[in-house]
Amino acid sequence: GRLASFVHRWESLTSDPVVLEAVRGYMIPFTVAPPARPSCNQPTFSRLISLACDEKINRLLRKGAIYMVDPSVDQFLSTFFLIEKLSASAFDVIRQRFGQFEIDLFASILNAKCERYLSWFPDPGAWAVDAFTITWNSVFFYAFPPFILITRVLRKIVDESAEGVVVVPW
């Protein structure tokens, strides 16, 4: 992960092999070869969509949120990290209607809509981890929570008399 980018800084702080191994990332060897994955056809996109994708990829590369890797035979590809994300134009409509938000409660470095955001997992740019561990009644928030958490989010809003905008499927 991204933490490995800072291993040289950690090496100046400690020589503890356990800490440095954690920073570099764990290598978990397979006991048997993973099953072959069916090959996927490359999707084709319009020139406009390709340019938009390239722009977003380059922005994430500049931020250090992602990095280029060479393809390899033993690579593991997963859709686990795909995150629901509201389009920028839809968010702009929400912001024009409700005003500037102080914090995005359910975000990551990849999809944050506010400069200050909370993430579900440790994230180098996050203000804090786990929105349910802080009080919401002192900030005007934006929230696009994972769908499974909507009931819990609404309960917290009611319990704390919090004010903000929650995006939910309709």
Coordinates of C-alpha atoms in Angstrom, one line a residue:
G1 CA 0.0 0.0 0.0
R2 CA 0.8 3.7 0.2
L3 CA 2.6 3.3 3.6
A4 CA 5.4 1.4 1.9
S5 CA 6.2 4.7 0.1
F6 CA 7.4 6.1 3.4
V7 CA 9.6 3.1 4.5
H8 CA 12.8 5.3 4.2
R9 CA 11.3 7.6 6.9
W10 CA 10.5 4.7 9.1
E11 CA 14.0 3.3 8.7
S12 CA 15.3 6.6 10.1
L13 CA 13.1 6.2 13.2
T14 CA 13.5 2.5 14.0
S15 CA 15.4 -0.6 13.1
D16 CA 12.8 -2.9 14.5
P17 CA 12.2 -5.6 11.8
V18 CA 8.6 -6.2 12.9
V19 CA 7.7 -2.5 12.4
L20 CA 9.6 -2.3 9.1
E21 CA 7.9 -5.4 7.8
A22 CA 4.5 -4.0 8.7
V23 CA 5.4 -0.7 6.9
R24 CA 6.6 -2.5 3.8
G25 CA 3.5 -4.7 3.7
Y26 CA 3.0 -8.3 4.4
M27 CA 3.7 -10.9 1.7
I28 CA 1.3 -13.9 2.1
P29 CA 2.5 -16.8 0.0
F30 CA -0.1 -19.0 -1.6
T31 CA 0.1 -22.7 -0.5
V32 CA -1.4 -23.7 -3.8
A33 CA -1.7 -21.7 -7.0
P34 CA -4.8 -19.6 -7.1
P35 CA -7.4 -20.7 -9.7
A36 CA -7.0 -19.3 -13.2
R37 CA -9.1 -16.2 -13.7
P38 CA -11.1 -15.9 -16.9
S39 CA -9.7 -13.3 -19.2
C40 CA -11.8 -10.2 -19.6
N41 CA -12.3 -8.3 -22.7
Q42 CA -11.0 -4.8 -22.6
P43 CA -14.0 -2.4 -22.6
T44 CA -14.1 0.3 -25.2
F45 CA -14.8 3.9 -24.3
S46 CA -15.6 7.0 -26.2
R47 CA -12.8 9.5 -26.6
L48 CA -14.5 11.8 -24.1
I49 CA -14.8 9.1 -21.4
S50 CA -11.2 7.9 -22.0
L51 CA -9.9 11.5 -21.5
A52 CA -12.0 11.9 -18.3
C53 CA -10.6 8.6 -17.0
D54 CA -7.0 9.5 -17.9
E55 CA -7.5 12.8 -16.1
K56 CA -8.7 11.1 -12.9
I57 CA -6.0 8.5 -13.0
N58 CA -3.3 11.2 -13.4
R59 CA -4.8 13.2 -10.5
L60 CA -4.7 10.1 -8.3
L61 CA -1.1 9.3 -9.4
R62 CA 0.0 12.9 -8.5
K63 CA -1.7 12.6 -5.1
G64 CA 0.1 9.3 -4.5
A65 CA -3.2 7.5 -3.9
I66 CA -2.3 5.0 -6.6
Y67 CA 0.9 4.1 -8.3
M68 CA 1.9 2.4 -11.6
V69 CA 2.9 -1.2 -11.5
D70 CA 4.1 -3.5 -14.3
P71 CA 1.6 -6.3 -15.2
S72 CA 2.8 -9.7 -14.0
V73 CA 1.6 -13.3 -14.4
D74 CA 1.0 -13.7 -10.7
Q75 CA -0.9 -10.5 -10.0
F76 CA -4.1 -10.6 -8.1
L77 CA -7.0 -8.4 -9.4
S78 CA -10.0 -7.6 -7.2
T79 CA -13.1 -5.4 -7.4
F80 CA -13.1 -5.3 -3.6
F81 CA -11.8 -1.7 -3.6
L82 CA -14.5 -0.3 -5.9
I83 CA -16.2 2.4 -4.0
E84 CA -19.6 3.9 -4.8
K85 CA -19.0 7.6 -5.7
L86 CA -21.4 10.4 -6.5
S87 CA -20.6 12.2 -9.7
A88 CA -19.0 15.6 -9.4
S89 CA -21.9 17.3 -11.2
A90 CA -24.4 15.7 -8.8
F91 CA -22.4 16.8 -5.8
D92 CA -22.2 20.3 -7.2
V93 CA -26.0 20.5 -7.4
I94 CA -26.2 19.3 -3.7
R95 CA -23.6 21.9 -2.6
Q96 CA -25.4 24.7 -4.5
R97 CA -28.7 23.8 -2.8
F98 CA -27.4 23.2 0.7
G99 CA -24.2 25.2 0.9
Q100 CA -20.6 24.3 1.9
F101 CA -20.1 21.2 4.0
E102 CA -17.5 21.1 6.8
I103 CA -16.8 17.4 6.5
D104 CA -17.5 14.3 4.4
L105 CA -18.3 11.5 6.9
F106 CA -17.8 8.4 4.7
A107 CA -15.0 8.9 2.3
S108 CA -11.5 8.0 1.3
I109 CA -8.6 9.8 -0.4
L110 CA -10.2 8.5 -3.7
N111 CA -13.7 9.9 -3.3
A112 CA -13.7 12.6 -0.7
K113 CA -16.0 15.5 -1.5
C114 CA -14.7 17.8 1.2
E115 CA -11.2 18.8 2.2
R116 CA -11.8 17.4 5.7
Y117 CA -13.1 13.8 5.6
L118 CA -13.5 10.7 7.7
S119 CA -12.7 7.3 6.3
W120 CA -13.9 3.8 7.2
F121 CA -10.3 2.5 7.3
P122 CA -7.0 4.1 8.1
D123 CA -6.3 6.7 5.3
P124 CA -3.3 9.1 5.2
G125 CA -5.5 12.0 4.3
A126 CA -8.4 11.4 6.6
W127 CA -9.1 13.7 9.5
A128 CA -10.2 10.7 11.6
V129 CA -11.3 7.0 11.1
D130 CA -14.9 5.8 11.7
A131 CA -17.5 8.5 11.6
F132 CA -19.5 6.7 14.3
T133 CA -16.8 7.5 16.9
I134 CA -17.3 11.2 16.8
T135 CA -20.3 13.5 17.4
W136 CA -22.0 15.0 14.4
N137 CA -24.1 17.7 16.0
S138 CA -21.3 20.4 15.8
V139 CA -20.6 20.1 12.1
F140 CA -22.7 20.6 8.9
F141 CA -21.8 17.3 7.2
Y142 CA -22.1 15.5 3.9
A143 CA -22.6 11.8 4.0
F144 CA -22.8 9.1 1.2
P145 CA -22.6 6.1 3.5
P146 CA -22.4 2.5 2.4
F147 CA -26.0 1.4 1.8
I148 CA -25.9 -1.2 4.6
L149 CA -25.2 1.7 7.1
I150 CA -28.0 4.0 6.2
T151 CA -30.3 2.9 9.1
R152 CA -27.4 3.4 11.6
V153 CA -26.6 6.8 10.1
L154 CA -30.2 8.0 10.4
R155 CA -30.4 6.7 14.0
K156 CA -27.2 8.7 14.9
I157 CA -28.6 11.9 13.2
V158 CA -31.8 11.6 15.2
D159 CA -30.0 10.7 18.5
E160 CA -27.6 13.7 18.2
S161 CA -29.9 16.2 16.5
A162 CA -27.3 16.5 13.8
E163 CA -27.7 18.5 10.6
G164 CA -26.2 17.6 7.2
V165 CA -27.0 16.0 3.9
V166 CA -27.2 12.2 3.5
V167 CA -27.3 10.7 0.0
V168 CA -29.4 7.5 -0.2
P169 CA -30.7 5.5 -3.2
W170 CA -34.2 6.3 -4.3

